[in-house]
Amino acid sequence: MLKKIICQIRKNPIVRASLLLSAITVLVKVAGYAEKILLAYYWGTGYEADACNAIFAFIFSIFVFFREIIEPGFLNTFLKARHESGERNAWHVFFSVFRLIFPAGIFVSLGLFLFPNQIVHGVLPGFSGERFELTSRLIRYASLTCIFMIPSTLTYITLTAYKRFTPAAIGDLVFKLGIVICILLFAGRASIFSAVYGMVCGAIVKLAVHGIALRKNMSFKNTGIHSKYIRAVWVLAWPLLIGIIFSQISTLTDNVFASYLQEGSISALNYAKKVVELPVVVFPYALSIVVFPFFSELHIEKNMHRSRKLLRETLKWITVVFIPLAVLLFFFSDTVTQLVFQRGAFDDSSTGLTSAPLAVYALGMPAFAIETVLVIFYFSVADTKTPVFTGICCAVINIVLTWILVQYIGHTGIAWGLVVSKTLKVSILLYLLRYKFNKKTAAA
C-alpha cells in the first residue's frame, strides 16, 4: 500500500511539487513562529511589540500590494509569450515589468525614509508618545526593505512560471531566518531595532537567492517584443490595482482601529493571526502556488473539463481538513496560546488578550483556506475582475462591521469583521463559479 502511494506521488507532478513546497513552507512558518515567539518573549504585548508588529504589517502590505497586482497578469502573459513566441520574448516581458517595479521600490523606500511621522499619523493615528516616536524611527530603518522586497515579487513569480517552486520558497525561508537570527544576536544591544535589521538583511538575501536561481534561464538577447503581451499584462492588472488598494485599506484599517485600543491590541491580533496562518499557508497556500501554472496552462489549452476536476478535488480536500481543525482550535484557543507564546514578557494578561481573537480567527480558517485556491483559479483563467470587485465589496463590509463591533467588544471585533467578510467573499465566488463553468461549457 505504501509503495503504491509513493508511486502515485512520483507520477503526479502537482502532488510531488505540493509536498516539497509544503515541507519548505513548514520551515518558513516555523521561522515565522520563531520570530513571533522571540518578539513575545522579549517584548510581550508592550508598546515596542506593538510598534514592531505594526511596521512589519505595513511593510508586508506594500509587498502584497505589488505581488498581487503583478502576479496574475505577469504569470499568464509570461507563460503565453513562452508558448507562442519562445523564451526571448517571455524574458522581454520580464524586463519590461522589472524596469517599472525596481524604480517603484526606490521611490517607496524614499517616501518611507523622508516622511515617517506623516505615515505613522496616517496608518496608526491612535499612536502617541513613546509608541509614536519608536514607530517613526523603525519606519526609517525598515524603508530599505522595499528596495529589495518589491523586485523579489517579480523574481518569485518567474520562478513559479518555470515550476521551480523550491528556490522561490527558499527565498522566503532566508527572509524569515534573517529576522530570527538578528533578534537572537542583537536583541540585547539593539532592542526592537534588531528585528528591523533582520528584515532588511533577509530581503537582500531573498532577492539574491532568486537571482542566482534564475541566472540559467535569463535571456538578454534583444528581440522585438509584441506589444500585445505588454497590453495583456495591463488588461489583467488594472482591476487588481483597484482591488488591492481596497484590500490593503481594509488590512491597514484593522491597525487604525487597534491603535486606539489598549496597549498590546495590535500585537495580540498579530500573534493570533500567526497561529491561524500556519495550516493555511502549509497546505492551501502552498497548493495554490503549485496549481496556478497548471490552471493557467489548462486555460491556454482550453481544457475546462480537467481544470474543473482539478479545482473540485482541491477544494474537497481543503474542506475535509479545515473544518475539524477550525473547531479544535476554537475550543482550545487559550491552551494553544499558552503553549506557543506564554513565556518571558508574555504573561497571563497577554494570553487572555491573544486567545480571544484567536478563537474568532479559527472559525474563519475554512474560508481563509478556500479563498487562496479559489482566487488563484479565477486569475488563472484570466478573470481578475470577479474576485477583485467581490473583494472590494467585502472589504467595505469588513471596515463597516469592524467599526461597529470594535465599539462593543474591542479588538475581538476586528477579528470578527475579517472572518465575516472573508466567508461572504468565498460564498459569492463559489456561487459565481457555477455560472462561469456553465458559460464555458455552453461556449465549448
Coordinates of C-alpha atoms in Angstrom, one line a residue:
M1 CA 0.0 0.0 0.0
L2 CA 2.8 2.4 1.0
K3 CA 4.7 1.6 -2.3
K4 CA 1.5 2.3 -4.3
I5 CA 1.1 5.7 -2.6
I6 CA 4.7 6.6 -3.2
C7 CA 4.4 5.5 -6.8
Q8 CA 1.3 7.7 -7.3
I9 CA 3.1 10.7 -5.7
R10 CA 6.1 10.3 -8.1
K11 CA 3.8 10.1 -11.1
N12 CA 1.7 13.2 -10.1
P13 CA 3.8 16.4 -10.6
I14 CA 1.2 18.5 -8.7
V15 CA 1.2 16.3 -5.6
R16 CA 5.0 15.9 -5.7
A17 CA 5.6 19.7 -6.0
S18 CA 3.0 20.4 -3.4
L19 CA 4.6 18.1 -0.9
L20 CA 8.0 19.5 -1.5
L21 CA 6.8 23.1 -1.3
S22 CA 4.7 22.3 1.8
A23 CA 7.8 20.9 3.5
I24 CA 9.8 24.1 2.8
T25 CA 6.7 26.2 3.7
V26 CA 6.6 24.4 7.1
L27 CA 10.2 25.6 7.7
V28 CA 9.2 29.1 6.6
K29 CA 6.3 29.1 9.0
V30 CA 8.5 27.7 11.8
A31 CA 10.9 30.6 11.3
G32 CA 7.9 32.9 11.3
Y33 CA 6.7 31.4 14.6
A34 CA 10.2 31.8 16.0
E35 CA 10.1 35.4 15.0
K36 CA 6.8 36.0 16.8
I37 CA 7.8 33.9 19.8
L38 CA 11.0 35.9 20.2
L39 CA 9.0 39.2 19.9
A40 CA 6.6 37.9 22.6
Y41 CA 9.5 36.6 24.8
Y42 CA 11.5 39.9 24.8
W43 CA 8.7 42.5 24.5
G44 CA 5.4 40.6 25.2
T45 CA 2.4 42.8 24.3
G46 CA 4.2 46.1 25.2
Y47 CA 4.5 49.2 23.1
E48 CA 7.7 48.0 21.5
A49 CA 6.0 44.9 20.2
D50 CA 3.0 47.0 19.0
A51 CA 5.4 49.3 17.1
C52 CA 7.3 46.4 15.5
N53 CA 4.3 44.3 14.6
A54 CA 2.6 47.4 13.1
I55 CA 5.7 48.2 11.0
F56 CA 6.0 44.5 9.8
A57 CA 2.3 44.5 8.8
F58 CA 2.7 47.8 7.0
I59 CA 5.9 46.8 5.0
F60 CA 4.3 43.4 4.2
S61 CA 1.2 45.2 2.9
I62 CA 3.4 47.1 0.5
F63 CA 4.9 43.8 -0.7
V64 CA 1.5 42.2 -1.1
F65 CA 0.2 45.2 -3.0
F66 CA 2.9 44.8 -5.7
R67 CA 2.7 41.0 -5.7
E68 CA -1.0 40.8 -6.2
I69 CA -1.0 43.4 -8.9
I70 CA 1.8 41.8 -10.8
E71 CA 1.2 38.0 -10.3
P72 CA -1.9 37.2 -12.3
G73 CA -1.2 39.4 -15.3
F74 CA 2.5 38.7 -15.5
L75 CA 2.4 35.0 -15.0
N76 CA -0.3 34.4 -17.6
T77 CA 1.4 36.7 -20.1
F78 CA 4.9 35.3 -19.4
L79 CA 3.6 31.7 -20.0
K80 CA 1.7 32.8 -23.1
A81 CA 4.7 34.5 -24.5
R82 CA 6.9 31.4 -23.9
H83 CA 4.2 29.2 -25.5
E84 CA 3.7 31.4 -28.6
S85 CA 7.0 33.2 -29.2
G86 CA 9.7 31.5 -27.2
E87 CA 12.0 32.3 -24.3
R88 CA 13.4 35.6 -25.6
N89 CA 10.0 37.3 -25.9
A90 CA 9.0 36.0 -22.5
W91 CA 12.1 37.5 -20.9
H92 CA 11.4 40.8 -22.6
V93 CA 8.1 40.8 -20.8
F94 CA 10.0 40.2 -17.6
F95 CA 12.5 43.1 -18.1
S96 CA 9.7 45.4 -19.3
V97 CA 7.9 44.9 -15.9
F98 CA 11.2 44.9 -14.0
R99 CA 12.0 48.4 -15.4
L100 CA 8.8 49.6 -13.8
I101 CA 8.9 48.0 -10.4
F102 CA 12.6 48.5 -9.5
P103 CA 12.3 52.3 -9.6
A104 CA 9.0 51.9 -7.8
G105 CA 10.8 50.1 -4.9
I106 CA 13.3 53.0 -4.7
F107 CA 10.5 55.6 -4.8
V108 CA 8.5 53.9 -2.0
S109 CA 11.7 53.5 0.1
L110 CA 12.5 57.2 -0.2
G111 CA 8.9 58.1 0.8
L112 CA 9.1 56.0 3.9
F113 CA 12.5 57.4 4.9
L114 CA 11.7 61.0 4.3
F115 CA 8.1 61.1 5.8
P116 CA 7.9 58.6 8.7
N117 CA 5.9 60.9 11.0
Q118 CA 3.3 61.6 8.4
I119 CA 3.0 57.9 7.6
V120 CA 2.5 56.9 11.3
H121 CA -0.1 59.6 11.6
G122 CA -1.9 58.2 8.6
V123 CA -1.8 54.4 9.3
L124 CA -1.6 54.4 13.1
P125 CA -3.5 57.6 14.2
G126 CA -4.0 56.3 17.7
F127 CA -0.3 56.1 18.4
S128 CA 1.2 58.8 20.6
G129 CA 4.1 59.3 23.0
E130 CA 6.7 56.5 23.1
R131 CA 4.8 54.3 20.6
F132 CA 4.7 57.1 18.0
E133 CA 8.3 58.0 18.4
L134 CA 9.5 54.5 18.2
T135 CA 7.3 53.6 15.3
S136 CA 8.6 56.6 13.3
R137 CA 12.2 55.6 13.9
L138 CA 11.5 51.9 12.9
I139 CA 9.9 53.0 9.6
R140 CA 13.1 54.8 8.6
Y141 CA 15.2 51.7 9.2
A142 CA 12.6 49.4 7.6
S143 CA 12.4 51.6 4.5
L144 CA 15.4 50.0 2.9
T145 CA 13.5 46.7 2.8
C146 CA 11.3 47.9 -0.1
I147 CA 14.2 48.3 -2.5
F148 CA 14.7 44.6 -2.4
M149 CA 11.3 43.1 -1.5
I150 CA 9.4 44.8 -4.3
P151 CA 11.6 43.4 -7.1
S152 CA 11.5 40.0 -5.4
T153 CA 7.8 39.8 -6.2
L154 CA 8.7 39.5 -9.9
T155 CA 11.5 37.0 -9.4
Y156 CA 9.3 34.8 -7.2
I157 CA 6.5 34.7 -9.8
T158 CA 9.0 34.0 -12.6
L159 CA 10.4 31.0 -10.7
T160 CA 6.9 29.6 -10.3
A161 CA 6.3 30.1 -14.1
Y162 CA 9.2 27.7 -14.6
K163 CA 7.7 25.4 -11.8
R164 CA 10.8 26.0 -9.8
F165 CA 8.9 26.2 -6.5
T166 CA 11.8 25.2 -4.2
P167 CA 14.2 28.2 -4.8
A168 CA 11.2 30.5 -4.7
A169 CA 10.2 29.2 -1.2
I170 CA 13.8 29.1 0.0
G171 CA 13.9 32.9 -0.6
D172 CA 11.0 33.3 1.8
L173 CA 12.8 31.0 4.3
V174 CA 16.0 33.0 4.3
F175 CA 14.0 36.2 4.7
K176 CA 12.4 34.9 7.9
L177 CA 15.7 33.4 9.2
G178 CA 17.3 36.8 8.7
I179 CA 14.8 38.3 11.2
V180 CA 15.2 35.5 13.7
I181 CA 19.0 35.5 13.6
C182 CA 19.2 39.3 14.1
I183 CA 16.9 39.2 17.0
L184 CA 18.9 36.4 18.7
L185 CA 22.2 38.2 18.0
F186 CA 21.3 41.8 18.7
A187 CA 18.2 42.0 20.9
G188 CA 20.3 42.7 23.9
R189 CA 22.2 45.6 22.3
A190 CA 19.8 47.0 19.6
S191 CA 16.5 46.1 21.4
I192 CA 13.5 46.1 19.0
F193 CA 15.6 47.5 16.2
S194 CA 17.2 44.1 15.8
A195 CA 14.0 42.8 14.2
V196 CA 14.0 45.5 11.6
Y197 CA 17.7 45.0 10.8
G198 CA 16.9 41.3 10.2
M199 CA 14.1 42.3 7.9
V200 CA 16.4 44.4 5.7
C201 CA 19.1 41.7 5.7
G202 CA 16.5 39.0 4.9
A203 CA 15.1 41.0 1.9
I204 CA 18.6 41.4 0.4
V205 CA 19.4 37.7 0.7
K206 CA 16.0 36.7 -0.6
L207 CA 16.4 38.7 -3.9
A208 CA 20.0 37.3 -4.3
V209 CA 18.7 33.7 -3.9
H210 CA 16.1 34.3 -6.6
G211 CA 18.6 35.9 -8.9
I212 CA 21.0 33.0 -8.6
A213 CA 18.2 30.5 -9.3
L214 CA 17.1 32.4 -12.4
R215 CA 20.5 33.1 -13.9
K216 CA 20.5 30.0 -16.2
N217 CA 17.1 30.8 -17.6
M218 CA 17.6 34.5 -18.3
S219 CA 17.8 35.7 -21.8
F220 CA 19.2 39.1 -22.5
K221 CA 19.2 38.9 -26.3
N222 CA 17.2 41.7 -27.9
T223 CA 14.1 40.7 -29.9
G224 CA 11.1 42.9 -30.8
I225 CA 8.6 42.1 -28.1
H226 CA 5.0 42.1 -29.3
S227 CA 3.1 45.0 -27.8
K228 CA 0.1 42.6 -27.3
Y229 CA 1.9 40.9 -24.4
I230 CA 2.5 44.2 -22.6
R231 CA -1.1 45.1 -23.2
A232 CA -2.2 41.7 -21.8
V233 CA -0.3 42.4 -18.6
W234 CA -2.0 45.7 -18.1
V235 CA -5.5 44.4 -19.0
L236 CA -5.2 41.8 -16.3
A237 CA -3.5 44.1 -13.8
W238 CA -5.7 47.2 -13.8
P239 CA -8.7 45.7 -12.0
L240 CA -6.2 44.3 -9.4
L241 CA -4.8 47.8 -8.8
I242 CA -8.3 49.0 -7.7
G243 CA -9.0 45.8 -5.7
I244 CA -5.7 45.7 -3.9
I245 CA -6.0 49.3 -2.9
F246 CA -9.3 48.5 -1.2
S247 CA -7.9 45.2 0.2
Q248 CA -4.9 47.0 1.8
I249 CA -7.0 49.8 3.1
S250 CA -9.1 47.1 4.8
T251 CA -6.0 45.5 6.3
L252 CA -4.4 48.7 7.4
T253 CA -7.8 49.8 8.9
D254 CA -7.5 47.0 11.4
N255 CA -4.4 48.6 12.7
V256 CA -6.0 52.0 12.6
F257 CA -8.8 50.8 14.9
A258 CA -6.4 48.8 17.1
S259 CA -4.1 51.8 17.6
Y260 CA -6.9 53.5 19.6
L261 CA -7.4 50.5 21.8
Q262 CA -5.5 49.3 24.8
E263 CA -1.7 48.7 24.5
G264 CA -1.0 45.3 23.1
S265 CA -4.1 45.0 20.9
I266 CA -2.0 45.2 17.6
S267 CA 0.4 42.6 18.9
A268 CA -2.3 40.3 20.2
L269 CA -4.1 40.3 16.8
N270 CA -0.7 39.6 15.0
Y271 CA 0.1 36.7 17.3
A272 CA -3.4 35.2 16.8
K273 CA -3.1 35.5 13.1
K274 CA 0.3 33.8 13.1
V275 CA -1.2 30.7 14.8
V276 CA -4.0 30.5 12.2
E277 CA -1.7 31.2 9.3
L278 CA 0.4 28.0 9.7
P279 CA -2.1 25.4 8.5
V280 CA -3.5 27.8 5.9
V281 CA 0.0 28.5 4.4
V282 CA 1.3 25.0 4.7
F283 CA -1.5 23.3 2.7
P284 CA -3.8 25.6 0.7
Y285 CA -1.4 28.4 0.0
A286 CA 1.4 26.1 -1.0
L287 CA -1.0 24.1 -3.1
S288 CA -2.3 27.3 -4.8
I289 CA 1.2 28.3 -5.8
V290 CA 1.7 24.9 -7.4
V291 CA -1.6 24.7 -9.2
F292 CA -1.6 28.2 -10.6
P293 CA 0.7 27.5 -13.6
F294 CA -1.2 24.2 -14.2
F295 CA -4.5 26.0 -14.2
S296 CA -3.1 28.7 -16.5
E297 CA -1.8 26.1 -19.0
L298 CA -5.1 24.2 -18.9
H299 CA -6.9 27.5 -19.7
I300 CA -4.5 28.2 -22.6
E301 CA -5.2 24.7 -23.9
K302 CA -9.0 25.3 -23.4
N303 CA -9.3 22.1 -21.3
M304 CA -12.1 23.2 -19.0
H305 CA -13.0 19.6 -18.0
R306 CA -9.6 18.9 -16.5
S307 CA -9.5 22.3 -14.9
R308 CA -12.9 21.9 -13.3
K309 CA -11.9 18.4 -12.0
L310 CA -8.7 19.7 -10.5
L311 CA -10.4 22.6 -8.8
R312 CA -13.2 20.4 -7.4
E313 CA -10.7 17.9 -5.9
T314 CA -8.6 20.6 -4.4
L315 CA -11.5 22.3 -2.7
K316 CA -12.8 19.0 -1.4
W317 CA -9.6 18.1 0.4
I318 CA -9.3 21.6 1.8
T319 CA -12.8 21.4 3.3
V320 CA -12.2 17.9 4.8
V321 CA -9.0 19.1 6.5
F322 CA -10.0 22.6 7.7
I323 CA -13.5 22.2 9.2
P324 CA -12.4 19.9 12.1
L325 CA -9.2 21.8 12.5
A326 CA -11.2 25.1 13.0
V327 CA -13.5 23.5 15.6
L328 CA -10.5 22.1 17.5
L329 CA -8.6 25.5 17.5
F330 CA -11.8 27.4 18.5
F331 CA -12.3 25.3 21.7
F332 CA -8.6 25.2 22.7
S333 CA -7.5 28.7 21.7
D334 CA -6.5 29.6 25.3
T335 CA -4.4 26.4 25.7
V336 CA -2.7 26.9 22.3
T337 CA -1.8 30.5 23.1
Q338 CA -0.2 29.4 26.4
L339 CA 1.8 26.6 24.7
V340 CA 3.0 28.8 21.8
F341 CA 3.7 32.2 23.4
Q342 CA 3.4 32.3 27.2
R343 CA 7.0 32.8 28.4
G344 CA 9.3 35.7 29.2
A345 CA 7.4 39.0 28.9
F346 CA 4.3 37.3 27.5
D347 CA 2.3 36.7 30.7
D348 CA -1.3 35.7 31.6
S349 CA -2.8 39.0 30.6
S350 CA -1.1 38.7 27.2
T351 CA -2.6 35.2 26.8
G352 CA -6.1 36.5 27.5
L353 CA -5.6 39.4 25.1
T354 CA -4.4 37.0 22.3
S355 CA -6.6 33.9 22.8
A356 CA -9.9 35.8 22.3
P357 CA -9.2 36.9 18.7
L358 CA -7.6 33.5 18.0
A359 CA -10.9 31.7 18.7
V360 CA -12.6 34.0 16.2
Y361 CA -9.9 33.6 13.5
A362 CA -10.2 29.8 14.0
L363 CA -13.8 30.0 12.8
G364 CA -12.7 31.7 9.6
M365 CA -10.0 29.1 8.8
P366 CA -12.0 27.1 6.2
A367 CA -12.9 30.4 4.4
F368 CA -9.2 31.6 4.5
A369 CA -8.1 28.3 3.1
I370 CA -10.6 28.0 0.3
E371 CA -10.1 31.6 -0.7
T372 CA -6.4 31.1 -1.5
V373 CA -7.1 28.4 -4.2
L374 CA -10.4 29.9 -5.4
V375 CA -8.9 33.3 -6.2
I376 CA -5.9 31.7 -7.9
F377 CA -8.3 29.8 -10.2
Y378 CA -10.1 32.9 -11.3
F379 CA -6.8 34.6 -12.0
S380 CA -5.5 31.6 -14.0
V381 CA -8.5 31.8 -16.4
A382 CA -7.7 35.5 -17.0
D383 CA -10.6 36.7 -14.9
T384 CA -9.2 39.3 -12.4
K385 CA -12.4 41.4 -12.3
T386 CA -14.7 39.0 -10.5
P387 CA -12.5 38.2 -7.4
V388 CA -11.3 41.8 -7.3
F389 CA -14.7 43.6 -7.3
T390 CA -16.1 40.9 -5.0
G391 CA -13.2 41.6 -2.7
I392 CA -13.9 45.4 -2.8
C393 CA -17.5 44.9 -1.7
C394 CA -16.4 42.6 1.1
A395 CA -13.6 44.9 2.2
V396 CA -16.1 47.7 2.6
I397 CA -18.3 45.4 4.7
N398 CA -15.2 44.5 6.7
I399 CA -14.5 48.1 7.5
V400 CA -18.1 49.0 8.4
L401 CA -18.6 45.8 10.5
T402 CA -15.3 46.4 12.3
W403 CA -16.1 50.0 13.1
I404 CA -19.4 48.8 14.7
L405 CA -18.1 45.8 16.6
V406 CA -14.9 47.4 18.0
Q407 CA -17.0 49.8 20.0
Y408 CA -18.6 46.9 21.8
I409 CA -16.1 44.1 22.0
G410 CA -12.8 45.8 21.5
H411 CA -10.0 44.2 19.4
T412 CA -12.0 40.9 19.1
G413 CA -14.4 42.9 16.9
I414 CA -11.6 43.4 14.4
A415 CA -11.2 39.6 14.1
W416 CA -15.0 39.1 13.6
G417 CA -15.0 41.7 10.8
L418 CA -12.3 39.8 8.9
V419 CA -13.9 36.4 9.4
V420 CA -17.4 37.5 8.3
S421 CA -16.1 39.4 5.2
K422 CA -13.9 36.5 4.1
T423 CA -16.7 34.0 4.5
L424 CA -19.0 36.2 2.5
K425 CA -16.4 36.6 -0.3
V426 CA -15.8 32.9 -0.6
S427 CA -19.6 32.2 -0.7
I428 CA -20.1 34.7 -3.5
L429 CA -17.1 33.4 -5.6
L430 CA -18.3 29.8 -5.2
Y431 CA -21.8 30.8 -6.4
L432 CA -20.4 32.8 -9.4
L433 CA -18.1 29.9 -10.3
R434 CA -21.1 27.7 -11.2
Y435 CA -22.2 30.3 -13.6
K436 CA -18.7 30.6 -15.1
F437 CA -18.4 26.8 -15.7
N438 CA -21.9 26.6 -17.3
K439 CA -21.0 29.5 -19.6
K440 CA -17.7 27.9 -20.6
T441 CA -19.4 24.5 -21.2
A442 CA -22.0 26.2 -23.4
A443 CA -19.4 28.0 -25.4
A444 CA -17.4 24.8 -26.0

